[in-house]
Amino acid sequence: MREAILVPLVVLVVGCHAAPSSATSSPDAGGCAVGDQSQPDGSCVAPGVPPSQCAAGFVADGQGGCAATMPASDCPAGSMAMPGETSCHAVGAIEPPSCPKGQLAATGEASCHAPADCGVAPWGSAPVDATTQYVDGAFAGTSDGSAARPWKRVGDAITAAAPGAIVAIAAGSYAENVALSTKPVRLWGRCPSMVELVGSGAAAVQISGAASAKSELHQLALRGDAVGVAIAPDTDATLLDAVWVHDTGGYGIYAQSALTLQRSLVEGTTDVGVYVASAKATVHASLVRDTLRGTDPWLSGEGVAALDGSTLAADGLVVERARGAAIWGTTSTVTIESSVLRDMLPWDDETGGYGVEYVDAAGPAATLTVRGTNIARARSAGILAAGQLTALIEDTLVHDTALSLTDGKRGVGLATQPIGANAGASPTVTVRASLFERNRTSAIEALGTDLTIDGCAVRDTAADGSQQYGTGVIALADVSAKLAGKLTLTRSVIERNRMIGLSVQGLDATIDGSVVRGTLEREADGHFGIGIQFTAQGPLPATFTLRGSLVAGNRTIGVLADAASGSIEATTIRDTRPRVADGAAGRGLDVQDTQTHVAPGTVSLHASAIVGNSDCGVIYTQGCTGDLDGVLVEGTKALADGSGGDALIVWDGPLAVTNSRFADSARAGILAYGGQVSLANAAVLCAAFELDGESDPVVSASYGFDLAGGASCGCGATEGPCQVVSANISPPQALTPAR
């Protein structure tokens, strides 16, 4: 991959140098220094970001830019802070302890326990009354259903029970298939560890018929070679409370009509733990784990599945060691709150292992909401949201997503995309107040998606098995589906990711009031480390607005616009470091066009500070155009080999510069290769060459500087009219965007 930068053939040291931030310009007739803007009240506004334009959560840094107000040290794992916050706060639910078989700890619980206490023999805490039918399999006499002469079989008690009556069940293992079909009944065991229904060839408990609506199961264990509990479509409002469904040869719970599941444990079931089909289900304070792969071609060991127009609302739910996905939804409305999804396993082909897998091709009516949740150690993707859907991810922690076992190349925190070439519409996904940390490949990857990220932290993304990638956020157009999508990123922090902090490809993006910092090089070869890049995707250029933001301490390039057009306003780009691979680059803003099928872009840079970068502060090449107004470019440093150190490079142009200052550059203040640069109220101070003009080496075009609008050059006492020199400096090469 060609990324080298040519070393200048000749470097002449003339002019003078000053310490960083020391350069000032002589006042004009109105009392303002050249480059400052005179205000109606007689005050002067210096180039850079005016303090009044620092975004919420930012303050003036005293160097012409803005700094984010944040905690002095990094936030601990699982916590974050946004610009304007001085302390860290936890995100998502805290993981409860792992528990032995037969016990659970729901979200918010610190210790393991059985689903229910066994109470006093023989009926425990069952709320018995005059209508109660009693069951005790150990009773040896003649039964009439009373406490003194209980039934020996649960089925006999159900037959004798009045509608809505309680059937109290004493300790024992009852090998029978229980059917509720003619009336509602409340089955109430002493406790799940002592009372079990064992089915054979069919569901251990089958609930069907409108007459059985509002049936309840309490404090029972259910197992068998088929389904644990099956609820037919014509039944309504079934309650399962403190039940233990385990070791079934089929689904743990199969609900085709309204279900409430609470304080329950579902483990060791087959195909899926809880299957909601065309129904409404509420799951509260329960645990689903260790689901096994069976013979169902559509299910592979998922924890909870909501399909075919279902409505699933879960809170306080823990799903662990499910296969394929902890929660799988399609064509349904799924809401997950205050839950923990952890340690997911792949399918048999070693793909999958999602925390949440939501796929919907039906239309925007279906929704996914994940709030206050912790998605830990999924595989391939923590959340996969695909199709024509609306999704909200809020106050959620997605972390340590592992690589896919098949290729070792996918370990995304959140992945969103349309479905197929005829997708119809982009997914609409909002991510708010959430933390993505230590994921692999990328933290957030959005293809053809209308994506909003607000108040989020994305950090410490690693790399895949080949030491590639590790990007924070990728938003790219889906060319095949003809869906560009868009990105809105506000009040967020993207830090310490690898290769690219934020990558926008072929769509429109707005970045406001955010921080992108400390992007690291690609592990495989030491290249890249780009803060933000805007690039084309196929024939689609990127367009963007970047405002009120800080891009700091990245490598190679702070902001790259390649075949992209947009504006940068009230933004600070500082301290970009040379790349690790060869010590080259370290540019602040790089505007270029390496995409031969896309027209060169136009980028406006206004009221911004480009400070302390290496090689060059701002560069426009390959026919890209734009304008600079109210810009401070200061302290551009040379590279270790002595090359570079230019504040502004213009190749081809044209470029208009107004109300700006270029100070303390190691080499040229403004360097033009055949470009036409106009300066109005601009100061170029304390550089080896204030203005350097070279012929375009490609088309042999002459450079031109228009100084009629007023320009001042020099350093201290030598400041005066600008002179143009030609020092025979070789032009830099364009840098390859990261992909």
XYZ file of C-alpha atoms in Angstrom:
739
model
C 0.000 0.000 0.000
C 1.598 3.278 -1.080
C 1.653 5.733 1.781
C 5.151 7.208 1.698
C 5.781 10.956 1.726
C 8.568 12.371 -0.452
C 11.416 14.088 1.372
C 12.188 17.593 0.064
C 15.113 17.827 -2.309
C 16.359 21.126 -0.892
C 15.662 22.730 2.466
C 16.901 26.309 2.874
C 16.803 27.731 6.374
C 15.971 31.413 6.245
C 13.737 33.732 8.222
C 13.364 33.396 11.964
C 11.709 31.088 14.466
C 9.878 31.799 17.685
C 8.684 29.630 20.525
C 5.196 28.156 20.040
C 2.323 30.580 20.631
C 4.690 33.564 20.689
C 3.812 34.914 17.256
C 1.695 38.057 17.171
C 0.947 40.455 14.394
C 1.318 44.219 14.354
C -1.972 46.053 14.851
C -3.809 47.517 11.897
C -5.267 50.999 11.779
C -8.292 49.823 13.735
C -6.126 48.501 16.574
C -6.536 44.800 15.738
C -3.612 42.617 14.722
C -3.542 41.355 11.154
C -5.679 38.241 11.055
C -7.948 39.434 13.870
C -11.458 40.552 13.029
C -12.583 43.979 14.261
C -15.955 43.974 15.965
C -18.535 46.795 16.021
C -17.819 47.346 19.730
C -14.127 47.911 18.991
C -12.972 44.519 20.237
C -10.884 42.097 18.218
C -11.574 38.423 17.590
C -8.417 36.420 17.064
C -8.245 33.504 14.605
C -9.147 30.155 16.068
C -12.219 29.165 18.011
C -13.713 32.137 19.869
C -14.358 31.127 23.489
C -18.035 31.928 22.962
C -18.145 29.261 20.246
C -16.731 26.434 22.355
C -19.440 23.769 22.401
C -21.315 22.761 25.539
C -18.917 20.810 27.731
C -15.852 22.551 26.271
C -13.812 25.539 27.459
C -11.210 27.742 25.795
C -7.786 26.108 26.028
C -5.750 29.342 25.942
C -4.140 28.305 22.648
C -6.859 29.378 20.257
C -8.898 26.204 20.542
C -11.239 24.434 22.941
C -10.652 21.597 25.398
C -13.239 19.160 26.685
C -14.112 19.365 30.376
C -13.763 15.760 31.530
C -12.340 13.715 34.427
C -8.593 14.066 34.931
C -7.991 10.325 34.539
C -9.533 7.578 32.422
C -12.859 6.191 33.574
C -12.806 2.643 34.990
C -14.235 -0.218 32.965
C -18.008 -0.049 32.671
C -18.174 3.691 33.301
C -17.920 6.808 31.161
C -18.062 10.600 31.103
C -19.169 12.991 28.408
C -17.830 16.480 27.662
C -18.904 18.703 30.549
C -18.823 15.883 33.118
C -16.012 15.817 35.675
C -16.812 12.424 37.183
C -17.444 8.995 35.707
C -20.767 7.196 35.918
C -21.603 3.523 35.449
C -23.499 2.376 32.379
C -25.806 -0.597 31.989
C -26.643 -3.276 34.520
C -24.101 -4.856 36.849
C -23.454 -8.518 36.161
C -24.849 -10.752 38.909
C -22.852 -13.769 40.085
C -22.895 -17.012 38.110
C -24.952 -19.635 39.903
C -25.054 -23.442 40.178
C -27.790 -25.523 38.616
C -31.199 -24.887 40.122
C -30.275 -21.422 41.373
C -30.378 -17.957 39.844
C -29.394 -14.366 40.439
C -31.325 -11.821 38.408
C -30.090 -8.360 37.488
C -29.482 -6.320 40.627
C -29.081 -9.363 42.874
C -25.764 -10.033 44.581
C -26.229 -13.684 45.590
C -27.610 -16.897 44.160
C -30.869 -18.400 45.334
C -33.526 -20.928 44.350
C -36.527 -19.560 42.453
C -38.604 -19.910 45.623
C -38.198 -20.837 49.276
C -39.612 -24.216 50.285
C -41.421 -22.985 53.395
C -43.115 -25.368 55.794
C -44.215 -28.868 54.765
C -46.327 -29.982 53.098
C -47.654 -27.023 51.053
C -45.112 -24.278 51.692
C -46.353 -20.762 50.985
C -49.297 -21.712 48.775
C -52.171 -19.279 49.586
C -54.705 -22.005 50.317
C -58.406 -21.368 50.919
C -61.647 -23.283 51.133
C -61.605 -24.043 47.382
C -58.057 -25.421 47.301
C -57.447 -28.904 45.919
C -54.441 -30.658 47.473
C -51.979 -33.080 45.888
C -49.447 -35.344 47.590
C -47.998 -38.220 45.608
C -46.843 -39.930 48.797
C -50.387 -40.203 50.252
C -51.452 -43.848 50.537
C -55.151 -43.635 51.384
C -58.383 -42.811 49.552
C -58.284 -39.293 48.084
C -60.929 -36.588 48.040
C -58.694 -33.533 47.428
C -58.725 -32.239 50.990
C -55.573 -31.474 52.956
C -56.162 -34.648 54.978
C -56.899 -36.838 51.939
C -55.024 -35.242 49.021
C -55.026 -36.397 45.411
C -52.051 -38.455 44.309
C -52.009 -37.001 40.756
C -52.072 -33.384 39.664
C -54.472 -34.177 36.834
C -57.088 -35.460 39.282
C -56.870 -32.242 41.301
C -57.327 -30.131 38.156
C -60.428 -32.109 37.234
C -61.913 -31.513 40.664
C -60.927 -27.873 40.980
C -63.343 -24.991 40.536
C -62.388 -22.304 37.978
C -59.600 -20.151 39.403
C -58.958 -22.459 42.344
C -55.513 -23.248 43.707
C -54.048 -26.712 43.364
C -51.461 -27.044 46.158
C -48.800 -29.664 45.425
C -46.602 -31.293 48.044
C -43.040 -32.521 47.472
C -42.645 -35.199 44.859
C -41.852 -36.009 41.248
C -45.097 -36.290 39.279
C -44.630 -38.180 36.014
C -47.631 -36.900 34.091
C -48.525 -34.569 31.237
C -50.743 -31.894 32.744
C -53.401 -30.269 30.545
C -55.308 -27.057 31.348
C -58.034 -26.552 28.771
C -61.486 -26.185 30.335
C -60.960 -23.670 33.131
C -58.278 -21.481 34.691
C -56.385 -23.171 37.496
C -53.508 -22.037 39.708
C -50.937 -24.793 40.227
C -48.832 -24.036 43.307
C -45.963 -26.260 44.359
C -44.153 -26.217 47.650
C -40.938 -25.156 45.829
C -39.233 -26.022 42.521
C -36.429 -27.996 44.167
C -38.977 -30.352 45.741
C -41.920 -30.426 43.303
C -41.569 -31.373 39.648
C -43.830 -32.315 36.764
C -42.128 -34.675 34.329
C -43.696 -34.876 30.881
C -43.278 -37.642 28.329
C -43.899 -37.373 24.575
C -45.610 -33.988 24.944
C -45.412 -30.818 26.980
C -45.128 -31.292 30.704
C -47.848 -28.617 30.977
C -50.142 -27.794 28.052
C -52.402 -24.739 28.400
C -55.018 -24.271 25.675
C -58.494 -22.949 25.089
C -60.064 -19.623 25.947
C -61.670 -21.209 28.992
C -58.244 -21.735 30.570
C -57.231 -18.062 30.298
C -55.476 -16.606 33.340
C -54.088 -19.943 34.475
C -51.000 -19.767 36.710
C -48.019 -21.943 37.596
C -46.115 -21.182 40.804
C -43.068 -22.735 42.452
C -42.837 -25.812 40.263
C -40.096 -27.542 38.320
C -40.934 -28.819 34.834
C -38.884 -31.151 32.677
C -39.292 -33.967 30.195
C -38.419 -35.175 26.706
C -40.525 -32.529 24.941
C -41.582 -28.940 25.712
C -41.642 -27.761 29.301
C -44.693 -25.448 29.075
C -46.757 -24.980 25.895
C -49.333 -22.184 25.707
C -51.715 -22.411 22.746
C -52.796 -19.398 20.623
C -56.329 -19.187 22.028
C -55.218 -18.851 25.645
C -54.675 -15.510 27.372
C -52.711 -14.064 30.307
C -50.830 -17.083 31.595
C -48.576 -16.438 34.597
C -45.446 -18.485 35.309
C -43.971 -17.433 38.646
C -40.907 -18.877 40.368
C -40.807 -21.907 38.113
C -37.772 -23.966 37.150
C -37.957 -25.277 33.591
C -34.962 -27.469 32.871
C -33.528 -30.359 30.903
C -36.262 -30.548 28.296
C -36.024 -32.312 24.956
C -37.826 -29.374 23.334
C -38.441 -25.713 23.985
C -38.395 -24.638 27.597
C -41.473 -22.419 27.227
C -43.486 -22.093 24.010
C -45.976 -19.220 24.152
C -48.463 -18.516 21.369
C -50.562 -16.185 23.518
C -50.008 -13.730 26.356
C -47.448 -14.793 28.953
C -45.877 -13.305 32.061
C -42.723 -15.045 33.268
C -41.207 -13.820 36.515
C -38.674 -14.880 39.147
C -37.985 -18.013 37.140
C -35.095 -20.156 35.914
C -34.992 -21.758 32.468
C -31.894 -23.888 31.853
C -30.709 -26.836 29.838
C -33.651 -26.678 27.438
C -33.440 -27.501 23.719
C -33.685 -25.281 20.599
C -34.756 -22.210 22.598
C -35.327 -21.340 26.230
C -38.389 -19.104 25.824
C -40.127 -19.014 22.420
C -42.744 -16.297 21.868
C -44.643 -16.745 18.604
C -47.279 -14.185 17.514
C -47.867 -13.370 21.163
C -47.209 -10.877 23.917
C -44.732 -11.813 26.620
C -43.373 -10.051 29.707
C -40.260 -11.486 31.345
C -39.104 -10.141 34.707
C -36.227 -10.996 37.059
C -35.516 -14.345 35.453
C -32.529 -16.327 34.177
C -32.256 -18.291 30.932
C -29.055 -20.259 30.364
C -27.319 -23.182 28.696
C -29.808 -23.705 25.890
C -28.908 -26.699 23.703
C -28.958 -27.205 19.950
C -31.818 -29.465 18.810
C -33.407 -30.424 15.505
C -35.433 -27.285 14.782
C -33.902 -25.783 11.592
C -34.846 -22.224 12.656
C -33.595 -22.370 16.215
C -30.144 -23.268 17.378
C -30.095 -22.837 21.116
C -31.225 -19.213 21.510
C -32.090 -17.961 24.963
C -35.277 -16.025 24.130
C -36.920 -15.771 20.694
C -39.730 -13.394 19.693
C -41.053 -14.012 16.178
C -43.943 -13.301 13.835
C -45.476 -10.129 15.211
C -44.779 -10.767 18.872
C -44.294 -8.198 21.602
C -41.555 -9.012 24.080
C -40.814 -6.854 27.134
C -37.992 -8.070 29.374
C -36.489 -6.446 32.455
C -34.137 -7.820 35.060
C -33.460 -10.711 32.685
C -30.177 -12.598 32.580
C -29.349 -14.769 29.577
C -26.076 -16.636 29.613
C -24.367 -19.233 27.459
C -27.124 -19.265 24.874
C -26.251 -20.429 21.369
C -26.572 -18.282 18.266
C -28.123 -15.369 20.157
C -29.150 -14.556 23.705
C -32.245 -12.800 22.345
C -33.491 -13.267 18.796
C -36.285 -11.112 17.389
C -37.829 -10.794 13.968
C -40.898 -8.937 12.731
C -41.739 -8.099 16.332
C -41.526 -5.370 18.952
C -38.764 -6.193 21.417
C -37.890 -4.182 24.542
C -35.025 -5.236 26.796
C -34.371 -3.239 29.968
C -32.039 -3.572 32.942
C -30.838 -6.946 31.734
C -27.580 -8.854 31.354
C -26.744 -10.915 28.274
C -23.405 -12.661 28.586
C -21.047 -15.347 27.357
C -22.927 -16.262 24.218
C -21.873 -19.296 22.177
C -21.751 -19.731 18.387
C -23.922 -21.925 16.223
C -22.677 -25.324 15.097
C -20.923 -23.723 12.109
C -19.093 -21.474 14.571
C -20.821 -18.296 13.374
C -23.168 -16.170 15.435
C -23.105 -15.825 19.170
C -24.920 -12.474 19.257
C -26.177 -10.763 22.366
C -29.223 -9.449 20.501
C -30.025 -10.528 16.954
C -32.901 -8.559 15.458
C -33.797 -9.026 11.792
C -36.862 -7.424 10.255
C -37.812 -7.131 6.589
C -41.482 -6.328 7.166
C -41.395 -2.583 7.661
C -40.764 0.225 10.138
C -43.619 -0.678 12.483
C -41.451 -3.231 14.294
C -39.004 -1.882 16.863
C -36.082 -2.883 19.041
C -35.294 -1.132 22.327
C -32.324 -2.035 24.509
C -32.039 0.099 27.638
C -29.982 -0.110 30.822
C -28.499 -3.410 29.710
C -25.080 -5.075 29.867
C -24.076 -7.156 26.839
C -20.888 -8.954 27.758
C -18.660 -11.283 25.786
C -20.904 -11.956 22.840
C -19.418 -13.291 19.594
C -19.461 -11.703 16.139
C -21.725 -8.850 17.325
C -23.064 -7.673 20.646
C -26.152 -6.339 18.856
C -27.074 -7.130 15.257
C -29.966 -4.982 13.950
C -30.841 -5.621 10.308
C -33.722 -4.706 8.024
C -36.507 -2.147 7.986
C -36.563 -1.453 11.684
C -36.405 1.289 14.255
C -33.981 0.642 17.102
C -33.058 2.517 20.280
C -29.983 1.550 22.306
C -29.824 3.588 25.516
C -27.776 3.536 28.735
C -26.321 0.229 27.585
C -22.867 -1.294 27.947
C -21.575 -3.481 25.112
C -18.128 -4.851 25.813
C -15.584 -7.548 25.061
C -17.336 -8.909 21.999
C -15.208 -11.835 20.825
C -14.207 -12.653 17.273
C -16.216 -15.008 15.108
C -14.664 -18.454 15.302
C -15.025 -19.080 11.564
C -12.722 -16.368 10.274
C -11.515 -14.502 13.343
C -12.489 -11.220 11.688
C -15.746 -10.016 13.190
C -16.277 -8.861 16.724
C -18.500 -5.781 16.480
C -20.247 -4.117 19.394
C -23.234 -2.935 17.311
C -23.797 -3.876 13.657
C -26.682 -2.455 11.620
C -27.587 -2.969 7.959
C -30.429 -3.299 5.440
C -31.416 -6.736 4.184
C -30.657 -7.678 0.588
C -30.364 -5.706 -2.623
C -34.071 -4.742 -2.469
C -34.008 -3.615 1.139
C -36.501 -0.794 0.541
C -35.508 1.455 3.442
C -32.593 2.094 5.761
C -32.705 0.942 9.357
C -33.190 3.828 11.773
C -30.956 3.354 14.810
C -30.425 5.709 17.759
C -27.669 5.026 20.283
C -27.795 7.230 23.352
C -25.791 7.461 26.600
C -24.136 4.102 25.957
C -20.624 2.708 26.276
C -18.828 0.436 23.819
C -15.469 -0.801 25.057
C -12.936 -3.493 24.235
C -14.827 -4.845 21.275
C -13.001 -6.210 18.242
C -12.900 -5.191 14.571
C -15.144 -2.161 15.237
C -17.298 -0.890 18.063
C -20.184 0.364 15.884
C -20.574 -0.584 12.234
C -23.533 0.879 10.328
C -24.164 -0.028 6.676
C -26.831 1.949 4.833
C -28.282 3.067 8.163
C -29.764 6.304 9.469
C -27.649 6.299 12.612
C -27.734 8.761 15.518
C -25.120 8.523 18.274
C -25.659 10.904 21.192
C -23.751 11.102 24.450
C -21.845 7.846 23.944
C -18.318 6.609 24.589
C -16.516 4.326 22.156
C -13.100 3.191 23.277
C -10.335 0.623 23.291
C -11.500 -1.328 20.277
C -8.838 -3.946 19.627
C -8.132 -5.760 16.354
C -9.047 -8.987 14.625
C -6.922 -12.129 14.564
C -4.694 -10.737 11.806
C -4.084 -7.544 13.800
C -6.198 -5.528 11.355
C -8.981 -3.046 12.059
C -10.036 -1.994 15.554
C -12.038 1.028 14.348
C -14.298 2.951 16.710
C -17.273 3.856 14.489
C -17.805 3.022 10.795
C -20.784 4.468 8.913
C -20.887 3.577 5.233
C -23.318 3.608 2.352
C -24.786 0.347 1.080
C -24.101 0.705 -2.632
C -25.711 -2.600 -3.622
C -28.976 -1.763 -1.828
C -28.807 1.849 -3.071
C -29.149 3.106 0.484
C -26.650 5.716 1.618
C -27.923 6.248 5.148
C -26.640 9.095 7.296
C -24.806 9.718 10.549
C -25.425 12.207 13.344
C -22.845 12.104 16.153
C -23.210 14.468 19.113
C -21.699 14.876 22.605
C -19.670 11.696 22.269
C -16.120 10.550 22.993
C -14.280 8.194 20.649
C -10.879 7.299 22.056
C -8.013 4.833 21.965
C -9.375 2.825 19.085
C -7.164 1.407 16.341
C -6.653 2.379 12.728
C -9.579 4.866 12.579
C -11.538 6.590 15.312
C -14.502 7.521 13.085
C -14.885 6.481 9.443
C -17.628 7.945 7.210
C -17.871 6.436 3.741
C -20.239 7.619 1.031
C -22.928 9.253 3.164
C -23.788 12.517 4.892
C -22.523 13.022 8.430
C -22.913 15.666 11.131
C -20.453 15.573 14.036
C -21.104 18.097 16.795
C -19.614 18.710 20.234
C -17.604 15.475 20.246
C -14.083 14.277 21.019
C -12.045 11.918 18.835
C -8.659 11.300 20.377
C -5.775 8.937 20.881
C -6.442 6.704 17.877
C -3.687 4.095 17.690
C -1.885 2.591 14.740
C -2.919 -0.648 13.070
C -1.264 -3.464 14.977
C -0.302 -5.414 11.854
C 2.055 -2.822 10.362
C 2.020 0.415 12.346
C 0.069 2.347 9.708
C -2.889 4.680 10.146
C -4.268 5.863 13.478
C -6.527 8.415 11.754
C -8.885 10.418 13.968
C -11.754 11.030 11.518
C -11.915 10.135 7.853
C -14.568 11.090 5.312
C -14.235 9.093 2.083
C -16.230 7.961 -0.930
C -17.910 4.558 -1.004
C -17.964 3.374 -4.589
C -19.454 6.218 -6.667
C -20.919 7.956 -3.601
C -18.904 10.822 -2.067
C -19.072 11.658 1.604
C -20.505 14.980 2.761
C -20.098 16.296 6.260
C -20.357 18.995 8.893
C -17.825 18.866 11.726
C -18.329 21.522 14.367
C -17.620 22.282 17.993
C -15.375 19.242 18.326
C -11.891 18.241 19.449
C -9.699 15.911 17.389
C -6.492 15.338 19.335
C -3.528 13.037 19.761
C -4.286 10.810 16.797
C -1.725 9.398 14.360
C -1.015 10.009 10.657
C -3.986 12.380 10.085
C -6.333 14.172 12.454
C -9.132 14.684 9.884
C -8.980 13.224 6.366
C -11.419 14.284 3.633
C -10.844 12.082 0.587
C -13.341 12.652 -2.249
C -15.500 14.352 0.375
C -17.055 17.791 0.736
C -18.136 19.621 3.834
C -17.446 22.221 6.468
C -15.396 22.301 9.640
C -16.441 24.929 12.163
C -15.304 25.896 15.670
C -13.206 22.743 15.837
C -9.767 22.066 17.315
C -7.421 19.630 15.567
C -4.250 19.255 17.554
C -1.180 17.183 18.307
C -1.489 14.651 15.505
C 1.540 12.377 15.735
C 3.513 10.767 12.921
C 2.573 7.216 12.139
C 4.492 4.433 13.825
C 5.401 2.523 10.652
C 7.856 5.068 9.201
C 7.630 8.286 11.191
C 5.852 10.071 8.336
C 2.792 12.348 8.305
C 1.065 13.566 11.447
C -1.116 16.010 9.496
C -3.912 18.046 11.043
C -6.430 18.355 8.174
C -5.816 16.537 4.878
C -8.147 17.302 1.948
C -7.400 15.103 -1.061
C -8.917 12.915 -3.780
C -7.509 9.462 -4.410
C -10.835 8.213 -5.787
C -10.573 8.620 -9.570
C -14.301 7.966 -10.064
C -15.398 10.744 -7.691
C -14.922 14.482 -8.244
C -12.529 16.357 -5.940
C -14.169 17.708 -2.820
C -14.636 21.187 -1.418
C -13.965 21.730 2.282
C -14.532 24.978 4.208
C -12.574 25.522 7.416
C -13.937 28.275 9.647
C -13.149 29.605 13.138
C -10.983 26.629 13.984
C -7.588 25.894 15.518
C -5.083 23.521 13.923
C -2.299 23.379 16.482
C 0.803 21.318 17.216
C 0.524 18.895 14.324
C 3.404 17.392 12.345
C 4.410 17.485 8.683
C 1.639 19.972 7.780
C -1.231 21.624 9.563
C -3.655 21.826 6.618
C -3.209 20.409 3.118
C -5.398 20.636 0.005
C -4.230 18.486 -2.931
C -5.374 16.944 -6.235
C -7.747 19.690 -7.261
C -9.634 19.904 -3.980
C -10.835 23.399 -3.123
C -12.234 25.311 -0.206
C -11.745 28.355 1.964
C -10.266 29.218 5.331
C -11.804 31.957 7.460
C -10.882 32.805 11.041
C -8.424 29.904 11.224
C -5.364 29.576 13.429
C -2.671 27.145 12.254
C 0.131 27.180 14.776
C 3.175 25.198 15.856
C 3.403 22.803 12.908
C 6.416 20.579 13.551
C 8.961 19.010 11.239
C 9.336 15.259 11.092
C 12.247 13.410 12.624
C 14.143 13.454 9.319
C 13.870 17.250 9.150
C 11.254 17.336 6.398
C 7.819 18.906 6.599
C 6.649 21.484 9.078
C 4.321 23.474 6.775
C 1.254 25.271 8.122
C -0.755 25.210 4.875
C -0.120 23.371 1.597
C -2.219 24.093 -1.506
C -1.790 21.979 -4.606
C -3.854 23.202 -7.609
C -6.350 25.204 -5.551
C -7.917 27.683 -5.696
C -8.079 28.494 -2.011
C -9.299 31.686 -0.316
C -7.851 32.582 3.090
C -9.366 35.359 5.210
C -9.002 36.544 8.803
C -6.477 33.820 9.582
C -3.050 33.386 11.124
C -0.289 30.874 10.381
C 2.385 30.946 13.057
C 5.501 29.159 14.271
C 5.856 26.692 11.400
C 9.062 24.697 11.189
C 9.218 25.224 7.419
C 6.687 27.066 5.235
C 3.792 29.166 6.428
C 1.921 28.671 3.135
C 3.276 26.398 0.402
C 1.591 26.461 -3.030
C 2.140 24.002 -5.873
C 0.567 25.633 -8.887
C -2.296 26.653 -6.645
C -3.968 30.022 -6.578
C -4.100 31.330 -3.031
C -5.758 34.604 -2.110
C -5.029 36.196 1.263
C -7.182 38.831 2.923
C -6.420 40.041 6.449
C -4.038 37.138 6.942
C -0.787 36.880 8.879
C 2.006 34.398 8.207
C 4.455 34.615 11.070
C 7.679 33.057 12.203
C 8.265 30.412 9.570
C 11.405 29.461 7.669
C 9.535 30.486 4.495
C 6.403 32.563 5.052
C 5.153 32.054 1.468
C 6.697 29.432 -0.798
C 5.559 28.930 -4.385
C 6.412 25.947 -6.569
C 5.230 24.930 -10.014
C 2.762 22.066 -10.166
C 5.017 19.090 -10.964
C 2.184 17.255 -12.727
C 0.718 19.843 -15.098
C 3.499 22.470 -14.881
C 1.018 25.111 -13.748
C 2.317 28.241 -12.064
C 1.437 29.193 -8.545
C -0.155 32.469 -7.645
C -0.592 34.474 -4.455
C -3.162 37.274 -4.403
C -2.197 39.577 -1.527
C -4.468 42.483 -2.412
C -6.759 41.792 0.548
C -3.940 42.437 2.993
C -1.293 40.069 4.337
C 1.516 40.428 6.830
C 4.601 38.218 7.093
C 7.709 38.021 9.203
C 8.587 37.516 12.809
C 8.580 40.172 15.497
C 10.553 43.226 14.407
C 10.914 41.889 10.855
C 7.169 41.755 10.214
C 6.038 43.486 7.067
C 4.841 42.859 3.515
C 4.883 39.258 2.356
C 7.486 37.989 -0.085
C 7.189 34.759 -2.066
C 10.184 32.453 -2.433
C 10.712 29.174 -4.266
C 12.817 26.772 -2.232
C 12.396 23.779 -4.534
C 10.448 21.767 -1.971
C 9.097 18.496 -3.334
C 5.344 18.022 -2.944
C 3.916 15.459 -0.540
C 2.032 12.420 -1.731
C -1.555 11.707 -0.897
C -2.050 9.228 1.910
C -4.119 6.116 1.363
C -7.377 6.146 3.330
C -7.868 3.293 5.755
C -10.421 0.675 4.724
